[in-house]
């Protein structure tokens, strides 16, 4: 690759100038300026960039070293070559050392040698220029980097300061929460607690709780098995060792990931005051409903005496009015009784009295009592009972509270009658598997949506968004309480519903481990 550039030649000998000019032209160097006088050359150099300066050593008025010294002040990075005779060799070497001249070439020179040095000299100037530019770019970049680094340091310092303030605020909030806060790992080992947690668990230092299994320091009052993903824990308590008493708590769990590890934050709330308020409220309702029963029963009995003619004959219009009053009083008494039963189950004041009996006989007895309600819509019951064991033919008995199971069956049958279509059928099925018994009551009425089923057994639920039920909303809730009350350490009960809109509904309950040895049918 041909390297060309701006070349300035200064020599007072015409023969040397012509020779160099011709040689450079042959080699393809076209941008060449030649001067016989060093002063003229300096004026040109002051106003033009130059890549290479070639100067003779011996010249009138100003020798080559003086000229190159002045030229170097104008263009410090321009490569310089000195032409000299053999006798000037020592001066040339001194010039190289003092001025940094690139080369000195002795006269007479070889053409190949001088062309090579010219090319190298131009390349040297270009490289020095490029290096200078790179240095300047690096200096600019370094300056910007220093500025950015300073700005970054200021931002980091500011962010660190803000973060420290935020951490202090957050730690202050956590430490002074009214609820206890505990952080435990995937092995349920406690790693951090706040001040309220230490107070709740009577711990003086963090280390007293750290490392303990979270689920071993709380008490599961109903001994329910925790479901995976459960976020709210009720019916739990902790022990206050100072006062030697249990403290009821409600626990909210939230999974978190810290440093790619799984943890759980437990927020524990003391609900003693809430429980006390609930107890006072329930006691008030129980007292109120209990006190209401006496006047209601008195009213119903008085109306019965009157309607039966024991107080004399009454007109038909008055008899119809008194019948309506009696029915309203009976409905009110049913509501009062339902409220009392719910209270007794929730407060644990009602105990099951289990006996051995035939479930099918109990169901048939319930249907006989409810059969008058079928006439209005021309409904009928159908039974699919498994009355005998396949192996022995003995009659199947269950061990449960007969009166309470009767209440569940009556509630579910009454519910099915209310919502069946005219001329419809209500199917009642029983089935047994091992020691479990299942009852299904199926109607073909207006049905239920999935959303309605989820809230069907809640307290005071009116059934559905379509107002499926106009009752108090306690019948199904009480049925659930009764079935679940049959739970104990070895058995269990569950109640549930299924169905679709306009396709009917199935209410089912299961009593687990309730079947006893059957008696032979004679």
XYZ file of C-alpha atoms in Angstrom:
522
model
C 0.000 0.000 0.000
C 1.457 3.384 -1.048
C 1.815 5.819 1.809
C 1.625 9.423 0.638
C 1.550 12.679 2.542
C 2.570 16.328 2.627
C 6.358 16.553 2.188
C 8.518 19.688 2.568
C 12.121 19.622 1.241
C 14.675 22.353 2.050
C 18.075 22.365 0.309
C 20.165 25.120 -1.251
C 21.557 22.860 -3.989
C 19.403 22.765 -7.140
C 20.860 19.425 -8.202
C 19.759 17.776 -4.939
C 16.280 19.312 -5.145
C 15.735 18.238 -8.766
C 16.988 14.741 -8.023
C 14.665 14.323 -5.032
C 11.702 15.809 -6.849
C 12.143 13.473 -9.796
C 12.610 10.467 -7.565
C 9.517 11.250 -5.471
C 7.425 11.825 -8.579
C 8.477 8.458 -9.947
C 7.512 6.828 -6.625
C 4.061 8.469 -6.672
C 4.577 11.269 -4.146
C 2.780 14.240 -5.678
C 2.211 16.485 -2.670
C 5.774 17.833 -2.361
C 6.849 21.445 -1.669
C 10.512 22.374 -2.274
C 12.351 25.389 -0.859
C 15.903 26.723 -1.313
C 15.553 29.075 1.653
C 14.818 27.864 5.217
C 12.951 31.088 6.085
C 10.500 30.561 3.213
C 10.044 26.978 4.314
C 9.262 28.048 7.910
C 6.613 30.503 6.722
C 4.977 27.738 4.702
C 5.127 25.295 7.602
C 3.453 27.809 9.916
C 0.341 27.842 7.718
C 0.189 24.248 6.506
C 0.145 20.799 8.055
C 3.178 18.742 7.103
C 3.799 14.988 7.368
C 7.529 14.931 6.626
C 10.328 17.546 6.565
C 13.609 16.821 4.735
C 16.400 19.327 5.307
C 20.000 19.670 4.212
C 22.458 20.176 7.037
C 24.778 22.828 5.505
C 22.816 25.893 4.261
C 23.577 29.635 4.216
C 22.136 31.835 7.002
C 20.622 28.850 8.864
C 21.913 25.282 9.067
C 19.653 22.236 8.994
C 19.707 21.644 12.775
C 18.563 25.215 13.483
C 15.830 24.970 10.855
C 14.541 21.641 12.084
C 14.611 22.918 15.664
C 12.296 25.829 14.691
C 10.122 23.579 12.574
C 9.718 21.195 15.516
C 8.278 24.011 17.626
C 5.642 24.573 14.959
C 4.804 20.908 14.335
C 6.187 18.799 17.203
C 4.857 15.512 15.800
C 6.083 15.900 12.229
C 8.826 13.441 11.297
C 12.163 15.051 10.318
C 15.027 13.708 8.133
C 18.420 15.360 7.940
C 20.626 15.153 4.806
C 24.293 15.422 5.556
C 27.742 14.734 4.197
C 30.138 12.316 5.829
C 32.012 15.106 7.629
C 28.802 16.203 9.340
C 28.085 12.803 10.826
C 28.860 13.805 14.421
C 26.627 16.884 14.210
C 23.871 14.738 12.733
C 24.057 12.272 15.618
C 23.940 15.178 18.079
C 20.844 16.531 16.315
C 19.157 13.153 16.548
C 19.826 13.002 20.274
C 18.875 16.640 21.002
C 15.977 17.201 18.608
C 14.675 13.684 18.188
C 15.278 13.691 14.433
C 13.950 10.479 12.900
C 16.870 9.775 10.509
C 19.949 11.270 9.047
C 20.901 10.236 5.514
C 24.439 10.581 4.227
C 25.164 11.948 0.800
C 25.263 10.378 -1.661
C 22.221 8.214 -0.747
C 20.722 5.168 -2.323
C 17.331 5.743 -3.930
C 15.712 2.664 -2.376
C 17.042 3.614 1.024
C 15.755 7.205 0.957
C 12.324 6.197 -0.384
C 12.002 3.586 2.365
C 12.914 6.179 5.004
C 10.452 8.702 3.510
C 7.641 6.143 3.649
C 8.554 5.142 7.188
C 8.764 8.797 8.207
C 5.279 9.588 6.829
C 3.866 6.473 8.469
C 5.540 7.493 11.732
C 3.875 10.915 11.585
C 0.505 9.356 10.889
C 0.913 6.861 13.739
C 1.949 9.623 16.128
C -1.075 11.659 15.011
C -3.365 8.665 15.510
C -1.796 7.960 18.890
C -2.247 11.596 19.864
C -5.907 11.447 18.798
C -6.418 8.229 20.755
C -4.769 9.768 23.795
C -7.046 12.785 23.489
C -10.073 10.495 23.133
C -8.926 8.506 26.123
C -8.451 11.662 28.140
C -11.954 12.839 27.193
C -13.385 9.401 27.967
C -11.449 9.275 31.227
C -12.735 12.706 32.156
C -16.297 11.628 31.408
C -15.710 8.408 33.318
C -14.413 10.329 36.304
C -17.419 12.631 36.125
C -19.780 9.643 35.803
C -17.961 7.849 38.606
C -18.322 10.895 40.822
C -22.003 11.187 39.891
C -22.469 7.464 40.470
C -20.762 7.667 43.840
C -23.012 10.561 44.786
C -26.096 8.614 43.628
C -24.975 5.456 45.425
C -24.316 7.464 48.552
C -27.708 9.149 48.234
C -29.503 5.832 47.547
C -27.632 4.161 50.400
C -28.650 6.979 52.701
C -32.277 6.720 51.536
C -32.167 2.934 51.873
C -30.781 3.182 55.388
C -33.527 5.640 56.308
C -36.140 3.327 54.725
C -34.703 0.313 56.542
C -34.785 2.177 59.822
C -38.404 3.185 59.197
C -39.357 -0.336 58.103
C -37.617 -1.947 61.075
C -39.279 0.567 63.381
C -42.692 -0.231 61.885
C -42.117 -3.996 62.075
C -40.732 -3.809 65.586
C -43.679 -1.722 66.791
C -46.468 -3.591 64.994
C -49.443 -4.312 67.215
C -49.415 -7.847 65.761
C -46.689 -10.421 66.238
C -44.547 -11.020 63.137
C -42.462 -14.163 62.652
C -40.342 -15.167 59.657
C -39.625 -18.880 59.227
C -37.893 -20.907 56.506
C -39.017 -23.858 54.370
C -38.203 -26.201 57.285
C -40.555 -24.161 59.534
C -37.554 -22.944 61.573
C -37.929 -19.403 62.938
C -35.265 -16.971 61.695
C -36.627 -13.572 62.763
C -39.269 -12.134 65.120
C -40.463 -8.665 66.107
C -41.028 -7.170 69.551
C -44.706 -8.110 69.740
C -43.841 -11.741 68.931
C -41.374 -11.831 71.819
C -44.023 -10.319 74.063
C -46.741 -12.730 72.882
C -44.528 -15.791 73.387
C -42.946 -14.433 76.587
C -39.450 -14.382 75.066
C -36.877 -11.903 76.330
C -34.460 -12.210 73.415
C -34.685 -13.102 69.729
C -32.559 -16.199 70.309
C -35.231 -17.740 72.534
C -37.495 -18.203 69.484
C -34.937 -18.508 66.675
C -34.445 -22.038 65.424
C -37.692 -23.337 66.912
C -40.335 -24.981 64.746
C -43.091 -22.423 64.208
C -45.903 -25.002 64.280
C -44.660 -26.395 67.578
C -45.085 -23.119 69.470
C -48.730 -22.613 68.429
C -51.647 -24.789 69.508
C -54.111 -26.212 67.006
C -57.298 -26.172 69.080
C -59.342 -28.339 66.723
C -56.395 -30.501 65.665
C -57.202 -29.882 62.016
C -54.696 -30.958 59.404
C -53.286 -27.900 57.650
C -53.973 -27.698 53.934
C -51.160 -26.882 51.525
C -51.290 -23.226 50.523
C -53.576 -22.271 53.426
C -53.076 -18.580 54.207
C -55.381 -17.952 57.172
C -55.221 -20.121 60.309
C -58.091 -19.907 62.762
C -58.824 -21.869 65.943
C -55.213 -21.547 67.092
C -53.836 -20.257 70.361
C -50.575 -19.625 72.193
C -49.766 -20.020 75.888
C -49.079 -17.029 78.105
C -46.756 -18.656 80.644
C -46.715 -15.585 82.879
C -50.483 -15.558 83.298
C -50.757 -19.330 82.745
C -53.544 -19.003 80.173
C -54.235 -19.571 76.496
C -54.435 -16.635 74.121
C -56.635 -17.174 71.035
C -54.935 -15.981 67.855
C -55.586 -15.634 64.152
C -52.592 -16.227 61.873
C -52.074 -14.891 58.349
C -49.342 -16.581 56.289
C -47.617 -15.069 53.249
C -44.864 -16.825 51.247
C -41.823 -14.697 50.345
C -38.539 -15.355 48.518
C -35.335 -13.868 49.938
C -31.959 -14.489 48.288
C -33.562 -17.293 46.224
C -34.723 -19.051 49.411
C -38.349 -19.698 50.351
C -39.617 -18.173 53.570
C -43.022 -17.532 55.148
C -44.111 -14.425 57.020
C -46.607 -15.150 59.796
C -48.661 -12.252 61.149
C -50.213 -13.324 64.447
C -53.081 -11.344 65.930
C -54.331 -11.652 69.508
C -58.129 -12.008 69.146
C -58.954 -12.277 72.850
C -61.042 -9.108 72.740
C -62.783 -10.231 69.544
C -63.557 -13.652 71.031
C -64.904 -12.031 74.183
C -67.166 -9.780 72.105
C -68.380 -12.791 70.137
C -69.073 -14.659 73.364
C -71.013 -11.718 74.803
C -72.965 -11.367 71.578
C -73.745 -15.082 71.411
C -74.688 -15.137 75.096
C -77.015 -12.217 74.492
C -78.625 -13.965 71.510
C -78.906 -17.211 73.464
C -80.475 -15.453 76.442
C -82.824 -13.484 74.210
C -83.932 -16.484 72.166
C -84.298 -18.608 75.302
C -86.515 -15.970 76.898
C -88.561 -15.718 73.699
C -89.436 -19.416 73.686
C -91.743 -19.254 76.728
C -94.112 -16.548 75.407
C -94.072 -18.117 71.931
C -94.990 -21.547 73.302
C -97.689 -19.952 75.448
C -99.096 -18.182 72.386
C -99.066 -21.364 70.311
C -100.767 -23.381 73.070
C -103.411 -20.689 73.578
C -104.102 -20.596 69.844
C -104.344 -24.405 69.821
C -106.945 -24.323 72.635
C -108.925 -21.723 70.750
C -108.728 -23.490 67.368
C -109.686 -26.842 68.929
C -112.881 -25.295 70.293
C -111.965 -25.817 73.922
C -112.819 -22.198 74.591
C -116.049 -22.345 72.583
C -117.018 -22.218 68.943
C -115.425 -19.557 66.778
C -116.349 -18.162 63.411
C -114.564 -19.398 60.297
C -113.044 -15.975 59.568
C -111.582 -15.805 63.072
C -110.438 -19.412 62.848
C -108.498 -18.649 59.628
C -106.899 -15.586 61.222
C -105.900 -17.560 64.326
C -104.428 -20.316 62.104
C -102.242 -17.735 60.367
C -101.153 -16.380 63.744
C -100.318 -19.901 64.942
C -98.286 -20.612 61.787
C -96.353 -17.339 62.210
C -95.672 -18.142 65.865
C -94.473 -21.636 64.949
C -92.142 -20.171 62.314
C -90.827 -17.729 64.879
C -90.320 -20.555 67.362
C -88.421 -22.499 64.673
C -86.114 -19.504 64.154
C -85.566 -19.139 67.906
C -84.788 -22.853 68.234
C -82.387 -22.712 65.275
C -80.554 -19.772 66.816
C -80.264 -21.610 70.098
C -78.965 -24.765 68.435
C -76.363 -22.829 66.438
C -75.211 -21.090 69.594
C -74.917 -24.381 71.483
C -72.834 -25.988 68.733
C -70.532 -22.996 68.305
C -70.031 -22.550 72.034
C -69.417 -26.257 72.583
C -72.263 -26.482 75.055
C -74.178 -29.138 73.155
C -72.940 -32.705 73.362
C -73.875 -35.555 71.058
C -75.811 -38.435 72.510
C -74.909 -41.327 70.205
C -77.030 -44.474 69.917
C -77.322 -47.357 67.480
C -80.150 -47.014 64.968
C -81.186 -47.726 61.388
C -80.579 -44.714 59.194
C -83.133 -45.894 56.644
C -85.862 -46.166 59.287
C -85.058 -42.646 60.463
C -85.276 -41.311 56.880
C -88.620 -43.038 56.281
C -89.957 -41.558 59.510
C -88.843 -38.068 58.368
C -90.532 -38.495 54.977
C -93.834 -39.550 56.606
C -93.887 -36.393 58.696
C -93.103 -34.230 55.645
C -95.451 -36.029 53.240
C -98.289 -33.458 53.687
C -95.980 -30.859 52.111
C -95.792 -32.921 48.896
C -99.485 -32.594 48.007
C -99.466 -28.948 46.929
C -97.009 -29.539 44.046
C -97.846 -33.234 43.535
C -94.345 -34.351 44.511
C -93.251 -37.809 45.587
C -90.319 -39.465 47.304
C -88.271 -42.274 45.758
C -85.939 -44.404 47.868
C -82.737 -46.206 46.931
C -81.633 -47.747 50.212
C -78.869 -50.203 50.922
C -80.523 -51.789 53.932
C -78.606 -55.040 54.284
C -74.974 -56.065 54.158
C -74.051 -57.989 50.992
C -72.238 -60.736 52.929
C -74.458 -61.539 55.926
C -77.783 -59.978 55.002
C -77.805 -58.323 58.402
C -79.457 -54.943 58.909
C -77.015 -52.021 58.890
C -76.945 -49.776 61.961
C -74.986 -46.597 62.555
C -73.630 -45.019 65.709
C -74.665 -41.344 65.808
C -76.912 -38.851 67.583
C -80.327 -39.864 66.262
C -82.141 -36.605 67.020
C -79.422 -34.484 65.443
C -79.187 -36.633 62.301
C -82.986 -36.451 62.102
C -82.638 -32.645 62.098
C -80.107 -32.813 59.225
C -82.308 -35.137 57.136
C -85.416 -33.018 57.793
C -83.563 -29.816 56.825
C -82.294 -31.304 53.549
C -85.671 -32.849 52.682
C -87.488 -29.588 53.458
C -85.008 -27.744 51.274
C -85.585 -30.196 48.397
C -89.385 -29.901 48.710
C -89.253 -26.100 48.585
C -87.282 -26.024 45.364
C -88.597 -28.963 43.366
C -90.764 -28.411 40.302
C -94.400 -29.520 40.207
C -95.039 -33.214 39.563
C -91.409 -33.833 40.375
C -89.523 -36.525 42.221
C -87.177 -36.302 45.217
C -84.744 -39.213 45.398
C -83.209 -40.321 48.683
C -80.214 -42.686 48.490
C -78.059 -44.358 51.110
C -74.834 -46.217 50.450
C -72.138 -47.790 52.588
C -68.428 -48.240 52.056
C -66.464 -49.966 54.793
C -67.546 -48.107 57.936
C -68.691 -44.946 56.156
C -72.292 -44.090 55.283
C -73.418 -41.585 52.672
C -76.847 -40.009 52.191
C -77.813 -38.241 48.939
C -81.011 -36.189 48.613
C -81.619 -35.279 44.960
C -84.154 -32.813 43.619
C -84.777 -31.826 39.998
C -85.682 -28.198 40.623
C -84.106 -24.871 39.846
C -80.561 -26.008 40.705
C -77.514 -24.056 41.873
C -74.596 -22.209 40.307
C -70.999 -22.919 41.317
C -70.761 -19.535 43.049
C -73.884 -20.243 45.099
C -72.674 -23.696 46.155
C -69.471 -22.234 47.620
C -71.410 -20.088 50.145
C -74.427 -22.353 50.658
C -73.473 -23.661 54.109
C -72.397 -20.303 55.537
C -74.223 -18.801 58.479
C -77.305 -16.763 57.485
C -76.791 -17.623 53.821
C -80.052 -17.195 51.923
C -79.086 -19.937 49.511
C -78.401 -18.333 46.166
C -78.178 -15.090 44.292
C -81.594 -16.048 42.844
C -83.054 -16.128 46.376
C -83.390 -19.915 46.324
C -84.234 -19.802 50.029
C -86.354 -17.291 51.936
C -85.599 -18.832 55.322
C -83.283 -17.618 58.058
C -80.268 -19.146 56.378
C -79.490 -21.239 59.457
C -80.860 -24.629 58.392
C -77.958 -25.679 56.154
C -75.445 -24.000 58.434
C -76.801 -25.920 61.411
C -76.769 -29.142 59.364
C -73.099 -28.582 58.640
C -72.418 -27.961 62.336
C -74.173 -31.215 63.261
C -72.345 -33.331 60.674
C -68.966 -31.814 61.565
C -69.705 -32.294 65.264
C -69.659 -36.042 64.622
C -65.924 -35.675 64.019
C -63.653 -37.138 66.583
C -60.199 -38.625 66.712
C -61.203 -41.694 64.685
C -64.178 -40.557 62.627
C -65.287 -37.609 60.575
C -68.239 -36.081 58.785
C -68.712 -33.810 55.805
C -71.652 -32.209 54.027
C -71.697 -30.745 50.539
C -73.882 -29.915 47.536
C -73.584 -30.199 43.771
C -75.754 -29.248 40.847
C -76.352 -26.972 37.878
C -78.837 -24.217 37.189
C -82.231 -25.548 36.039
C -80.983 -29.130 36.412
C -81.630 -29.746 40.069
C -79.355 -30.174 43.035
C -77.916 -32.952 45.177
C -77.275 -32.474 48.905
C -75.058 -35.114 50.470
C -73.561 -35.858 53.849
C -71.110 -38.528 54.943
C -70.613 -39.937 58.416
C -67.233 -41.607 58.536
C -66.457 -44.633 60.647
C -70.026 -44.661 61.973
C -71.251 -48.090 60.757
C -71.388 -50.782 63.446
C -71.840 -54.527 63.240
C -75.181 -55.313 61.671
C -77.873 -57.375 63.336
C -79.379 -60.335 61.576
C -82.795 -59.889 59.968
C -85.237 -62.485 61.415
